Tab-separated table of C-alpha atoms in Angstrom:
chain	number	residue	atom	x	y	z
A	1	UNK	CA	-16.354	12.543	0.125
A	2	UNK	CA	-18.736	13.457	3.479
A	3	UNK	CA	-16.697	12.589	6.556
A	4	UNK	CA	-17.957	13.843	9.832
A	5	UNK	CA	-16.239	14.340	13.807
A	6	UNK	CA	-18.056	15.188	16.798
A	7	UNK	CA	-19.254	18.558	15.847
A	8	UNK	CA	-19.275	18.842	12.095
A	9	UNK	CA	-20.052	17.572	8.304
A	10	UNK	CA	-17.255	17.597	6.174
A	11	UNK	CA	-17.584	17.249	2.698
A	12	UNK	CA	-14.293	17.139	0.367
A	13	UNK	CA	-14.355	17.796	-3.310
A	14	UNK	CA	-11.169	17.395	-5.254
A	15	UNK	CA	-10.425	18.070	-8.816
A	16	UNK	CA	-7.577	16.698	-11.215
A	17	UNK	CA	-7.104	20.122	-12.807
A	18	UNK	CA	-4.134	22.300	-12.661
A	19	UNK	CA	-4.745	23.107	-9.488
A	20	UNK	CA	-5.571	26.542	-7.605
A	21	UNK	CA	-2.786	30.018	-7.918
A	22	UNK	CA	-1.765	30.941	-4.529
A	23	UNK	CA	-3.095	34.231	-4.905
A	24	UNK	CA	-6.698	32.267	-5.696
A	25	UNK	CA	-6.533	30.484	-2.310
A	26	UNK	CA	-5.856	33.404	-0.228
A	27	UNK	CA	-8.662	35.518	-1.709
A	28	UNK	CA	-11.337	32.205	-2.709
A	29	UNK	CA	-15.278	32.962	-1.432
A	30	UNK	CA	-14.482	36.900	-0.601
A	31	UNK	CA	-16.669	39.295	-2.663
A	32	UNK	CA	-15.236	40.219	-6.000
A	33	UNK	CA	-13.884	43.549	-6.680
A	34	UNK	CA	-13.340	45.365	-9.567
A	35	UNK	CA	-9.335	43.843	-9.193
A	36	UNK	CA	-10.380	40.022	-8.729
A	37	UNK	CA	-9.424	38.809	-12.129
A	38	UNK	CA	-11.931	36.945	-14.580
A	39	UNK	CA	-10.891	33.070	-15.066
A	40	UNK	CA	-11.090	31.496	-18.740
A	41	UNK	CA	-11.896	28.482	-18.509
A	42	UNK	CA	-11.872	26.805	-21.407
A	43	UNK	CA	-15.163	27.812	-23.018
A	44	UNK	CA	-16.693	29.379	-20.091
A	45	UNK	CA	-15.627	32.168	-18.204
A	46	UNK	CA	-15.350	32.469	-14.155
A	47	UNK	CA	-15.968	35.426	-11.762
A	48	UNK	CA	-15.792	33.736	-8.495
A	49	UNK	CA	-20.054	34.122	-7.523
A	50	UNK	CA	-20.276	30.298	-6.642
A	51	UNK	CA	-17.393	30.601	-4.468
A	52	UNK	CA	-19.212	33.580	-2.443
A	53	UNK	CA	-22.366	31.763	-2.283
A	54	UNK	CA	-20.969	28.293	-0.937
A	55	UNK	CA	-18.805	30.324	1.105
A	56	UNK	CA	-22.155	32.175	2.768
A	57	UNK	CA	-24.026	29.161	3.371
A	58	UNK	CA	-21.619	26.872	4.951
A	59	UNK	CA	-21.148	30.225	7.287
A	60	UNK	CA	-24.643	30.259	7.978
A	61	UNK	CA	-24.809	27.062	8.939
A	62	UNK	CA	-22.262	27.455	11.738
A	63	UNK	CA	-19.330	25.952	9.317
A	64	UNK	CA	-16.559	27.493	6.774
A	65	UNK	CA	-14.805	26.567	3.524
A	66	UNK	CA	-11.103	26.276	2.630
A	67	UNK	CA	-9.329	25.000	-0.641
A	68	UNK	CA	-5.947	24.233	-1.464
A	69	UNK	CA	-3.962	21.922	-4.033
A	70	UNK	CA	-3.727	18.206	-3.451
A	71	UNK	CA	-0.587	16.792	-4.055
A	72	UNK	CA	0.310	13.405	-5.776
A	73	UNK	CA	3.891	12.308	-5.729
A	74	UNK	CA	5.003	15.736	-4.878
A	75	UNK	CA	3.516	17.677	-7.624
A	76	UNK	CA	-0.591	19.580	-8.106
A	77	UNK	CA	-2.997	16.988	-8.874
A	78	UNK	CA	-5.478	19.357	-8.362
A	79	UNK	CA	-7.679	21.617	-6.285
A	80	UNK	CA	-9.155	20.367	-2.775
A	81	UNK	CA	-12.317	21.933	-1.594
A	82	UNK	CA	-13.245	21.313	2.203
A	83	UNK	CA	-16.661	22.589	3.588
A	84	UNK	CA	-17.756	22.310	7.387
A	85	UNK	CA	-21.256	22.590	8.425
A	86	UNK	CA	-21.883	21.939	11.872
A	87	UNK	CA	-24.695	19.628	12.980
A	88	UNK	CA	-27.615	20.134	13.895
């Protein structure tokens, strides 16, 4: 979805996986380190880079980026990614 206020873009992107770990949300778009853990994902594998990068140019562009779970009837219907970027 792209919503906007006064001062920003907002684009929301939601999922209807499992959902996002706690532990994920706290740490989601820092660099990696050799303790972030790798992500199987079904066939492919995950390492968080996209994260980082989305997370750098939503920054750049005077915003930020958050994600949580969305919730349907009380339980994880999925992950919910919000970016900002502030207009121009």
């Amino acid at each position: 979805d792209l919503d906007e206020d006064d001062r920003n873009w907002i684009v929301t992107v939601k999922d209807d996986g499992n959902g996002i770990s706690r532990e994920r949300q706290e740490n989601f778009g820092e660099k990696f380190n050799s303790r972030q853990v790798v992500v199987e994902q079904g066939d492919r594998i995950s390492i968080g880079l996209g994260a980082v990068i989305m997370k750098k140019i939503a920054v750049a562009h005077g915003g930020g980026i958050s994600i949580s779970n969305h919730l349907v009837r009380d339980e994880v219907a999925g992950a919910c990614l919000i970016i900002t970027l502030e207009k121009a």
